[in-house]
Amino acid sequence: MSSIVFFYDLGSPYAYLSAERLPRILPGSVRWQPVLLGGIFALTGRGSWAMGEPAEREQGIAEIERRARAYDLPPLRWPEPWPSDYLGAMRAATYAYDVGLGHEFTMHAFHEAFQRGQDLALAETVLRVGAEVGMSESDLEAALADPAVKRALRDATDAAHVAGVMGVPSVVVEGEVFWGDDRLEDAARVAGVSH
């Protein structure tokens, strides 16, 4: 199978939808890479539809909820507020991969945010999620302030931008970027995965 990287931010409901479907559509060795969507926006001069006009925001939310139903996922429960500041959560996800619990932390955090409506901007929520997947709460708390973890997330975000990632979710297959929850099947075809 081709070299495949899945770029995501825990604040993105579209990334949540992709994360739920990815193991089925792209089974095998996909590297999950946390990046800071706000950092990508800063590098590309773009912004979030969720921060735009109320009508655009309502349309986006309705589309995500429609897709969740189509994918047979639980009804979405939106954190309040959403979107929020996910810097700490993304540092925690970065650290989680260092200790071998990246996927577990990521999926549990996505479920907390978009199935239970929990705010991942709150340090206590992030620390609880980490503890619930087997991470040391004190080690995770220290990691959130660790310059090496901060640098790793920043470097991953910069590398994603250099690779052509404009937003999340994005899947990169042998240098080709597939941006959006609706591009997973296209990525699978290029990767040689048949369904």
JSON list of C-alpha atoms in Angstrom, two decimals:
[
{"chain": "A", "resi": 1, "resn": "MET", "atom": "CA", "xyz": [0.00, 0.00, 0.00]},
{"chain": "A", "resi": 2, "resn": "SER", "atom": "CA", "xyz": [1.10, 3.57, -0.67]},
{"chain": "A", "resi": 3, "resn": "SER", "atom": "CA", "xyz": [2.44, 5.89, 2.00]},
{"chain": "A", "resi": 4, "resn": "ILE", "atom": "CA", "xyz": [-0.64, 7.56, 3.50]},
{"chain": "A", "resi": 5, "resn": "VAL", "atom": "CA", "xyz": [-0.95, 10.33, 6.11]},
{"chain": "A", "resi": 6, "resn": "PHE", "atom": "CA", "xyz": [-4.19, 11.53, 7.70]},
{"chain": "A", "resi": 7, "resn": "PHE", "atom": "CA", "xyz": [-3.97, 15.14, 8.94]},
{"chain": "A", "resi": 8, "resn": "TYR", "atom": "CA", "xyz": [-6.56, 16.20, 11.51]},
{"chain": "A", "resi": 9, "resn": "ASP", "atom": "CA", "xyz": [-7.46, 18.66, 14.25]},
{"chain": "A", "resi": 10, "resn": "LEU", "atom": "CA", "xyz": [-9.70, 17.58, 17.14]},
{"chain": "A", "resi": 11, "resn": "GLY", "atom": "CA", "xyz": [-11.83, 20.70, 16.76]},
{"chain": "A", "resi": 12, "resn": "SER", "atom": "CA", "xyz": [-12.94, 19.73, 13.27]},
{"chain": "A", "resi": 13, "resn": "PRO", "atom": "CA", "xyz": [-16.24, 17.83, 13.03]},
{"chain": "A", "resi": 14, "resn": "TYR", "atom": "CA", "xyz": [-15.39, 16.88, 9.45]},
{"chain": "A", "resi": 15, "resn": "ALA", "atom": "CA", "xyz": [-12.15, 15.35, 10.74]},
{"chain": "A", "resi": 16, "resn": "TYR", "atom": "CA", "xyz": [-14.22, 13.45, 13.31]},
{"chain": "A", "resi": 17, "resn": "LEU", "atom": "CA", "xyz": [-16.42, 12.05, 10.53]},
{"chain": "A", "resi": 18, "resn": "SER", "atom": "CA", "xyz": [-13.33, 11.01, 8.58]},
{"chain": "A", "resi": 19, "resn": "ALA", "atom": "CA", "xyz": [-11.66, 9.46, 11.62]},
{"chain": "A", "resi": 20, "resn": "GLU", "atom": "CA", "xyz": [-14.73, 7.27, 12.15]},
{"chain": "A", "resi": 21, "resn": "ARG", "atom": "CA", "xyz": [-14.67, 6.03, 8.54]},
{"chain": "A", "resi": 22, "resn": "LEU", "atom": "CA", "xyz": [-10.95, 5.89, 7.85]},
{"chain": "A", "resi": 23, "resn": "PRO", "atom": "CA", "xyz": [-10.20, 2.37, 9.16]},
{"chain": "A", "resi": 24, "resn": "ARG", "atom": "CA", "xyz": [-12.89, 0.92, 6.86]},
{"chain": "A", "resi": 25, "resn": "ILE", "atom": "CA", "xyz": [-12.12, 2.98, 3.75]},
{"chain": "A", "resi": 26, "resn": "LEU", "atom": "CA", "xyz": [-8.33, 2.98, 4.09]},
{"chain": "A", "resi": 27, "resn": "PRO", "atom": "CA", "xyz": [-7.47, -0.12, 6.12]},
{"chain": "A", "resi": 28, "resn": "GLY", "atom": "CA", "xyz": [-3.84, -0.73, 6.92]},
{"chain": "A", "resi": 29, "resn": "SER", "atom": "CA", "xyz": [-0.95, 1.53, 7.67]},
{"chain": "A", "resi": 30, "resn": "VAL", "atom": "CA", "xyz": [-2.21, 5.09, 7.68]},
{"chain": "A", "resi": 31, "resn": "ARG", "atom": "CA", "xyz": [-0.17, 7.51, 9.78]},
{"chain": "A", "resi": 32, "resn": "TRP", "atom": "CA", "xyz": [-2.42, 9.81, 11.80]},
{"chain": "A", "resi": 33, "resn": "GLN", "atom": "CA", "xyz": [-0.86, 13.26, 12.17]},
{"chain": "A", "resi": 34, "resn": "PRO", "atom": "CA", "xyz": [-2.27, 15.91, 14.50]},
{"chain": "A", "resi": 35, "resn": "VAL", "atom": "CA", "xyz": [-1.89, 19.46, 13.19]},
{"chain": "A", "resi": 36, "resn": "LEU", "atom": "CA", "xyz": [-3.16, 22.82, 14.37]},
{"chain": "A", "resi": 37, "resn": "LEU", "atom": "CA", "xyz": [-5.88, 23.98, 12.00]},
{"chain": "A", "resi": 38, "resn": "GLY", "atom": "CA", "xyz": [-5.53, 27.55, 13.23]},
{"chain": "A", "resi": 39, "resn": "GLY", "atom": "CA", "xyz": [-1.87, 27.40, 12.27]},
{"chain": "A", "resi": 40, "resn": "ILE", "atom": "CA", "xyz": [-2.75, 26.18, 8.78]},
{"chain": "A", "resi": 41, "resn": "PHE", "atom": "CA", "xyz": [-5.28, 29.00, 8.47]},
{"chain": "A", "resi": 42, "resn": "ALA", "atom": "CA", "xyz": [-2.59, 31.48, 9.49]},
{"chain": "A", "resi": 43, "resn": "LEU", "atom": "CA", "xyz": [-0.19, 30.07, 6.88]},
{"chain": "A", "resi": 44, "resn": "THR", "atom": "CA", "xyz": [-2.79, 30.04, 4.09]},
{"chain": "A", "resi": 45, "resn": "GLY", "atom": "CA", "xyz": [-4.64, 33.25, 4.94]},
{"chain": "A", "resi": 46, "resn": "ARG", "atom": "CA", "xyz": [-7.90, 31.35, 5.23]},
{"chain": "A", "resi": 47, "resn": "GLY", "atom": "CA", "xyz": [-10.51, 31.13, 7.98]},
{"chain": "A", "resi": 48, "resn": "SER", "atom": "CA", "xyz": [-13.17, 28.78, 9.28]},
{"chain": "A", "resi": 49, "resn": "TRP", "atom": "CA", "xyz": [-16.69, 28.63, 7.88]},
{"chain": "A", "resi": 50, "resn": "ALA", "atom": "CA", "xyz": [-17.80, 28.09, 11.48]},
{"chain": "A", "resi": 51, "resn": "MET", "atom": "CA", "xyz": [-16.70, 31.64, 12.32]},
{"chain": "A", "resi": 52, "resn": "GLY", "atom": "CA", "xyz": [-18.45, 33.18, 9.32]},
{"chain": "A", "resi": 53, "resn": "GLU", "atom": "CA", "xyz": [-21.98, 34.36, 8.68]},
{"chain": "A", "resi": 54, "resn": "PRO", "atom": "CA", "xyz": [-24.67, 32.70, 10.85]},
{"chain": "A", "resi": 55, "resn": "ALA", "atom": "CA", "xyz": [-26.45, 31.27, 7.79]},
{"chain": "A", "resi": 56, "resn": "GLU", "atom": "CA", "xyz": [-23.24, 29.70, 6.50]},
{"chain": "A", "resi": 57, "resn": "ARG", "atom": "CA", "xyz": [-22.51, 28.27, 9.95]},
{"chain": "A", "resi": 58, "resn": "GLU", "atom": "CA", "xyz": [-26.04, 26.81, 10.21]},
{"chain": "A", "resi": 59, "resn": "GLN", "atom": "CA", "xyz": [-25.70, 25.23, 6.74]},
{"chain": "A", "resi": 60, "resn": "GLY", "atom": "CA", "xyz": [-22.34, 23.71, 7.69]},
{"chain": "A", "resi": 61, "resn": "ILE", "atom": "CA", "xyz": [-23.67, 22.27, 10.92]},
{"chain": "A", "resi": 62, "resn": "ALA", "atom": "CA", "xyz": [-26.73, 20.84, 9.15]},
{"chain": "A", "resi": 63, "resn": "GLU", "atom": "CA", "xyz": [-24.49, 19.20, 6.53]},
{"chain": "A", "resi": 64, "resn": "ILE", "atom": "CA", "xyz": [-22.28, 17.59, 9.19]},
{"chain": "A", "resi": 65, "resn": "GLU", "atom": "CA", "xyz": [-25.32, 16.28, 11.03]},
{"chain": "A", "resi": 66, "resn": "ARG", "atom": "CA", "xyz": [-26.71, 14.91, 7.73]},
{"chain": "A", "resi": 67, "resn": "ARG", "atom": "CA", "xyz": [-23.44, 13.11, 7.00]},
{"chain": "A", "resi": 68, "resn": "ALA", "atom": "CA", "xyz": [-23.31, 11.65, 10.51]},
{"chain": "A", "resi": 69, "resn": "ARG", "atom": "CA", "xyz": [-26.78, 10.17, 9.96]},
{"chain": "A", "resi": 70, "resn": "ALA", "atom": "CA", "xyz": [-25.78, 8.84, 6.54]},
{"chain": "A", "resi": 71, "resn": "TYR", "atom": "CA", "xyz": [-22.71, 7.19, 8.10]},
{"chain": "A", "resi": 72, "resn": "ASP", "atom": "CA", "xyz": [-24.84, 5.62, 10.90]},
{"chain": "A", "resi": 73, "resn": "LEU", "atom": "CA", "xyz": [-22.96, 7.58, 13.57]},
{"chain": "A", "resi": 74, "resn": "PRO", "atom": "CA", "xyz": [-24.57, 8.77, 16.81]},
{"chain": "A", "resi": 75, "resn": "PRO", "atom": "CA", "xyz": [-26.32, 12.15, 16.62]},
{"chain": "A", "resi": 76, "resn": "LEU", "atom": "CA", "xyz": [-23.87, 15.00, 17.05]},
{"chain": "A", "resi": 77, "resn": "ARG", "atom": "CA", "xyz": [-23.79, 16.91, 20.31]},
{"chain": "A", "resi": 78, "resn": "TRP", "atom": "CA", "xyz": [-21.98, 20.18, 19.77]},
{"chain": "A", "resi": 79, "resn": "PRO", "atom": "CA", "xyz": [-19.61, 21.51, 22.43]},
{"chain": "A", "resi": 80, "resn": "GLU", "atom": "CA", "xyz": [-20.49, 24.94, 23.75]},
{"chain": "A", "resi": 81, "resn": "PRO", "atom": "CA", "xyz": [-18.79, 27.04, 22.62]},
{"chain": "A", "resi": 82, "resn": "TRP", "atom": "CA", "xyz": [-17.76, 25.63, 19.27]},
{"chain": "A", "resi": 83, "resn": "PRO", "atom": "CA", "xyz": [-15.33, 26.20, 17.74]},
{"chain": "A", "resi": 84, "resn": "SER", "atom": "CA", "xyz": [-12.99, 26.97, 20.59]},
{"chain": "A", "resi": 85, "resn": "ASP", "atom": "CA", "xyz": [-9.25, 26.97, 21.30]},
{"chain": "A", "resi": 86, "resn": "TYR", "atom": "CA", "xyz": [-7.93, 23.43, 20.77]},
{"chain": "A", "resi": 87, "resn": "LEU", "atom": "CA", "xyz": [-4.22, 24.17, 21.17]},
{"chain": "A", "resi": 88, "resn": "GLY", "atom": "CA", "xyz": [-3.92, 22.19, 24.43]},
{"chain": "A", "resi": 89, "resn": "ALA", "atom": "CA", "xyz": [-5.92, 19.28, 23.02]},
{"chain": "A", "resi": 90, "resn": "MET", "atom": "CA", "xyz": [-3.69, 19.15, 19.94]},
{"chain": "A", "resi": 91, "resn": "ARG", "atom": "CA", "xyz": [-0.55, 19.23, 22.07]},
{"chain": "A", "resi": 92, "resn": "ALA", "atom": "CA", "xyz": [-2.05, 16.36, 24.08]},
{"chain": "A", "resi": 93, "resn": "ALA", "atom": "CA", "xyz": [-2.73, 14.41, 20.87]},
{"chain": "A", "resi": 94, "resn": "THR", "atom": "CA", "xyz": [0.85, 15.02, 19.74]},
{"chain": "A", "resi": 95, "resn": "TYR", "atom": "CA", "xyz": [2.20, 13.75, 23.06]},
{"chain": "A", "resi": 96, "resn": "ALA", "atom": "CA", "xyz": [-0.19, 10.77, 23.02]},
{"chain": "A", "resi": 97, "resn": "TYR", "atom": "CA", "xyz": [1.54, 9.42, 19.93]},
{"chain": "A", "resi": 98, "resn": "ASP", "atom": "CA", "xyz": [4.87, 9.67, 21.75]},
{"chain": "A", "resi": 99, "resn": "VAL", "atom": "CA", "xyz": [3.58, 7.32, 24.44]},
{"chain": "A", "resi": 100, "resn": "GLY", "atom": "CA", "xyz": [1.84, 4.89, 22.09]},
{"chain": "A", "resi": 101, "resn": "LEU", "atom": "CA", "xyz": [-1.72, 6.02, 22.79]},
{"chain": "A", "resi": 102, "resn": "GLY", "atom": "CA", "xyz": [-2.28, 8.46, 19.95]},
{"chain": "A", "resi": 103, "resn": "HIS", "atom": "CA", "xyz": [-5.13, 6.69, 18.23]},
{"chain": "A", "resi": 104, "resn": "GLU", "atom": "CA", "xyz": [-6.88, 5.85, 21.50]},
{"chain": "A", "resi": 105, "resn": "PHE", "atom": "CA", "xyz": [-6.62, 9.44, 22.74]},
{"chain": "A", "resi": 106, "resn": "THR", "atom": "CA", "xyz": [-7.72, 10.88, 19.41]},
{"chain": "A", "resi": 107, "resn": "MET", "atom": "CA", "xyz": [-10.85, 8.77, 19.06]},
{"chain": "A", "resi": 108, "resn": "HIS", "atom": "CA", "xyz": [-11.85, 9.21, 22.69]},
{"chain": "A", "resi": 109, "resn": "ALA", "atom": "CA", "xyz": [-11.36, 12.99, 22.37]},
{"chain": "A", "resi": 110, "resn": "PHE", "atom": "CA", "xyz": [-13.43, 13.11, 19.17]},
{"chain": "A", "resi": 111, "resn": "HIS", "atom": "CA", "xyz": [-16.21, 11.16, 20.91]},
{"chain": "A", "resi": 112, "resn": "GLU", "atom": "CA", "xyz": [-16.11, 13.45, 23.94]},
{"chain": "A", "resi": 113, "resn": "ALA", "atom": "CA", "xyz": [-16.38, 16.52, 21.70]},
{"chain": "A", "resi": 114, "resn": "PHE", "atom": "CA", "xyz": [-18.90, 15.45, 19.07]},
{"chain": "A", "resi": 115, "resn": "GLN", "atom": "CA", "xyz": [-20.87, 12.65, 20.74]},
{"chain": "A", "resi": 116, "resn": "ARG", "atom": "CA", "xyz": [-20.98, 14.02, 24.29]},
{"chain": "A", "resi": 117, "resn": "GLY", "atom": "CA", "xyz": [-20.62, 17.77, 23.68]},
{"chain": "A", "resi": 118, "resn": "GLN", "atom": "CA", "xyz": [-17.56, 18.21, 25.91]},
{"chain": "A", "resi": 119, "resn": "ASP", "atom": "CA", "xyz": [-15.31, 21.26, 25.43]},
{"chain": "A", "resi": 120, "resn": "LEU", "atom": "CA", "xyz": [-11.77, 20.16, 24.54]},
{"chain": "A", "resi": 121, "resn": "ALA", "atom": "CA", "xyz": [-10.56, 23.70, 25.17]},
{"chain": "A", "resi": 122, "resn": "LEU", "atom": "CA", "xyz": [-10.77, 22.92, 28.89]},
{"chain": "A", "resi": 123, "resn": "ALA", "atom": "CA", "xyz": [-7.57, 21.46, 30.33]},
{"chain": "A", "resi": 124, "resn": "GLU", "atom": "CA", "xyz": [-9.55, 19.32, 32.76]},
{"chain": "A", "resi": 125, "resn": "THR", "atom": "CA", "xyz": [-11.43, 17.69, 29.87]},
{"chain": "A", "resi": 126, "resn": "VAL", "atom": "CA", "xyz": [-8.18, 16.95, 28.01]},
{"chain": "A", "resi": 127, "resn": "LEU", "atom": "CA", "xyz": [-6.53, 15.54, 31.14]},
{"chain": "A", "resi": 128, "resn": "ARG", "atom": "CA", "xyz": [-9.56, 13.36, 31.89]},
{"chain": "A", "resi": 129, "resn": "VAL", "atom": "CA", "xyz": [-9.63, 12.00, 28.33]},
{"chain": "A", "resi": 130, "resn": "GLY", "atom": "CA", "xyz": [-5.94, 11.20, 28.60]},
{"chain": "A", "resi": 131, "resn": "ALA", "atom": "CA", "xyz": [-6.39, 9.42, 31.93]},
{"chain": "A", "resi": 132, "resn": "GLU", "atom": "CA", "xyz": [-9.33, 7.42, 30.56]},
{"chain": "A", "resi": 133, "resn": "VAL", "atom": "CA", "xyz": [-7.13, 5.94, 27.81]},
{"chain": "A", "resi": 134, "resn": "GLY", "atom": "CA", "xyz": [-4.30, 5.11, 30.20]},
{"chain": "A", "resi": 135, "resn": "MET", "atom": "CA", "xyz": [-2.09, 8.20, 30.17]},
{"chain": "A", "resi": 136, "resn": "SER", "atom": "CA", "xyz": [-0.52, 9.57, 33.32]},
{"chain": "A", "resi": 137, "resn": "GLU", "atom": "CA", "xyz": [-2.40, 12.76, 34.15]},
{"chain": "A", "resi": 138, "resn": "SER", "atom": "CA", "xyz": [0.67, 14.41, 35.66]},
{"chain": "A", "resi": 139, "resn": "ASP", "atom": "CA", "xyz": [2.84, 13.46, 32.67]},
{"chain": "A", "resi": 140, "resn": "LEU", "atom": "CA", "xyz": [0.21, 14.74, 30.26]},
{"chain": "A", "resi": 141, "resn": "GLU", "atom": "CA", "xyz": [-0.16, 18.00, 32.17]},
{"chain": "A", "resi": 142, "resn": "ALA", "atom": "CA", "xyz": [3.61, 18.48, 31.99]},
{"chain": "A", "resi": 143, "resn": "ALA", "atom": "CA", "xyz": [3.60, 17.65, 28.27]},
{"chain": "A", "resi": 144, "resn": "LEU", "atom": "CA", "xyz": [1.13, 20.44, 27.54]},
{"chain": "A", "resi": 145, "resn": "ALA", "atom": "CA", "xyz": [3.80, 22.94, 28.58]},
{"chain": "A", "resi": 146, "resn": "ASP", "atom": "CA", "xyz": [6.81, 21.01, 27.22]},
{"chain": "A", "resi": 147, "resn": "PRO", "atom": "CA", "xyz": [8.70, 23.03, 24.57]},
{"chain": "A", "resi": 148, "resn": "ALA", "atom": "CA", "xyz": [9.48, 19.81, 22.66]},
{"chain": "A", "resi": 149, "resn": "VAL", "atom": "CA", "xyz": [5.78, 18.93, 22.36]},
{"chain": "A", "resi": 150, "resn": "LYS", "atom": "CA", "xyz": [4.94, 22.50, 21.32]},
{"chain": "A", "resi": 151, "resn": "ARG", "atom": "CA", "xyz": [7.67, 22.39, 18.69]},
{"chain": "A", "resi": 152, "resn": "ALA", "atom": "CA", "xyz": [6.57, 18.97, 17.40]},
{"chain": "A", "resi": 153, "resn": "LEU", "atom": "CA", "xyz": [3.02, 20.22, 16.80]},
{"chain": "A", "resi": 154, "resn": "ARG", "atom": "CA", "xyz": [4.28, 23.41, 15.17]},
{"chain": "A", "resi": 155, "resn": "ASP", "atom": "CA", "xyz": [6.69, 21.46, 12.96]},
{"chain": "A", "resi": 156, "resn": "ALA", "atom": "CA", "xyz": [3.94, 18.99, 11.94]},
{"chain": "A", "resi": 157, "resn": "THR", "atom": "CA", "xyz": [1.63, 21.90, 11.06]},
{"chain": "A", "resi": 158, "resn": "ASP", "atom": "CA", "xyz": [4.36, 23.59, 9.00]},
{"chain": "A", "resi": 159, "resn": "ALA", "atom": "CA", "xyz": [5.17, 20.30, 7.24]},
{"chain": "A", "resi": 160, "resn": "ALA", "atom": "CA", "xyz": [1.49, 19.77, 6.42]},
{"chain": "A", "resi": 161, "resn": "HIS", "atom": "CA", "xyz": [1.35, 23.23, 4.84]},
{"chain": "A", "resi": 162, "resn": "VAL", "atom": "CA", "xyz": [4.48, 22.53, 2.80]},
{"chain": "A", "resi": 163, "resn": "ALA", "atom": "CA", "xyz": [2.87, 19.27, 1.63]},
{"chain": "A", "resi": 164, "resn": "GLY", "atom": "CA", "xyz": [-0.09, 21.27, 0.28]},
{"chain": "A", "resi": 165, "resn": "VAL", "atom": "CA", "xyz": [-2.59, 20.73, 3.11]},
{"chain": "A", "resi": 166, "resn": "MET", "atom": "CA", "xyz": [-5.06, 23.64, 3.12]},
{"chain": "A", "resi": 167, "resn": "GLY", "atom": "CA", "xyz": [-7.37, 22.34, 5.84]},
{"chain": "A", "resi": 168, "resn": "VAL", "atom": "CA", "xyz": [-8.52, 19.25, 7.69]},
{"chain": "A", "resi": 169, "resn": "PRO", "atom": "CA", "xyz": [-9.31, 16.50, 7.28]},
{"chain": "A", "resi": 170, "resn": "SER", "atom": "CA", "xyz": [-6.72, 15.87, 4.60]},
{"chain": "A", "resi": 171, "resn": "VAL", "atom": "CA", "xyz": [-5.29, 12.57, 3.45]},
{"chain": "A", "resi": 172, "resn": "VAL", "atom": "CA", "xyz": [-2.01, 12.63, 1.54]},
{"chain": "A", "resi": 173, "resn": "VAL", "atom": "CA", "xyz": [-1.26, 9.63, -0.66]},
{"chain": "A", "resi": 174, "resn": "GLU", "atom": "CA", "xyz": [2.20, 9.67, -2.25]},
{"chain": "A", "resi": 175, "resn": "GLY", "atom": "CA", "xyz": [2.22, 13.46, -2.28]},
{"chain": "A", "resi": 176, "resn": "GLU", "atom": "CA", "xyz": [-1.35, 13.92, -3.56]},
{"chain": "A", "resi": 177, "resn": "VAL", "atom": "CA", "xyz": [-3.63, 15.82, -1.15]},
{"chain": "A", "resi": 178, "resn": "PHE", "atom": "CA", "xyz": [-7.27, 14.79, -0.69]},
{"chain": "A", "resi": 179, "resn": "TRP", "atom": "CA", "xyz": [-8.91, 17.52, 1.37]},
{"chain": "A", "resi": 180, "resn": "GLY", "atom": "CA", "xyz": [-12.30, 16.89, 2.92]},
{"chain": "A", "resi": 181, "resn": "ASP", "atom": "CA", "xyz": [-14.39, 14.14, 4.44]},
{"chain": "A", "resi": 182, "resn": "ASP", "atom": "CA", "xyz": [-15.89, 13.51, 1.02]},
{"chain": "A", "resi": 183, "resn": "ARG", "atom": "CA", "xyz": [-12.48, 12.72, -0.52]},
{"chain": "A", "resi": 184, "resn": "LEU", "atom": "CA", "xyz": [-11.64, 9.57, 1.46]},
{"chain": "A", "resi": 185, "resn": "GLU", "atom": "CA", "xyz": [-12.89, 7.25, -1.26]},
{"chain": "A", "resi": 186, "resn": "ASP", "atom": "CA", "xyz": [-10.80, 9.13, -3.86]},
{"chain": "A", "resi": 187, "resn": "ALA", "atom": "CA", "xyz": [-7.74, 8.72, -1.65]},
{"chain": "A", "resi": 188, "resn": "ALA", "atom": "CA", "xyz": [-8.47, 5.01, -1.31]},
{"chain": "A", "resi": 189, "resn": "ARG", "atom": "CA", "xyz": [-8.64, 4.58, -5.08]},
{"chain": "A", "resi": 190, "resn": "VAL", "atom": "CA", "xyz": [-5.28, 6.29, -5.57]},
{"chain": "A", "resi": 191, "resn": "ALA", "atom": "CA", "xyz": [-3.84, 4.16, -2.75]},
{"chain": "A", "resi": 192, "resn": "GLY", "atom": "CA", "xyz": [-5.02, 1.04, -4.59]},
{"chain": "A", "resi": 193, "resn": "VAL", "atom": "CA", "xyz": [-7.69, 0.05, -2.07]},
{"chain": "A", "resi": 194, "resn": "SER", "atom": "CA", "xyz": [-10.75, -1.51, -3.69]},
{"chain": "A", "resi": 195, "resn": "HIS", "atom": "CA", "xyz": [-14.18, -1.68, -2.08]}
]
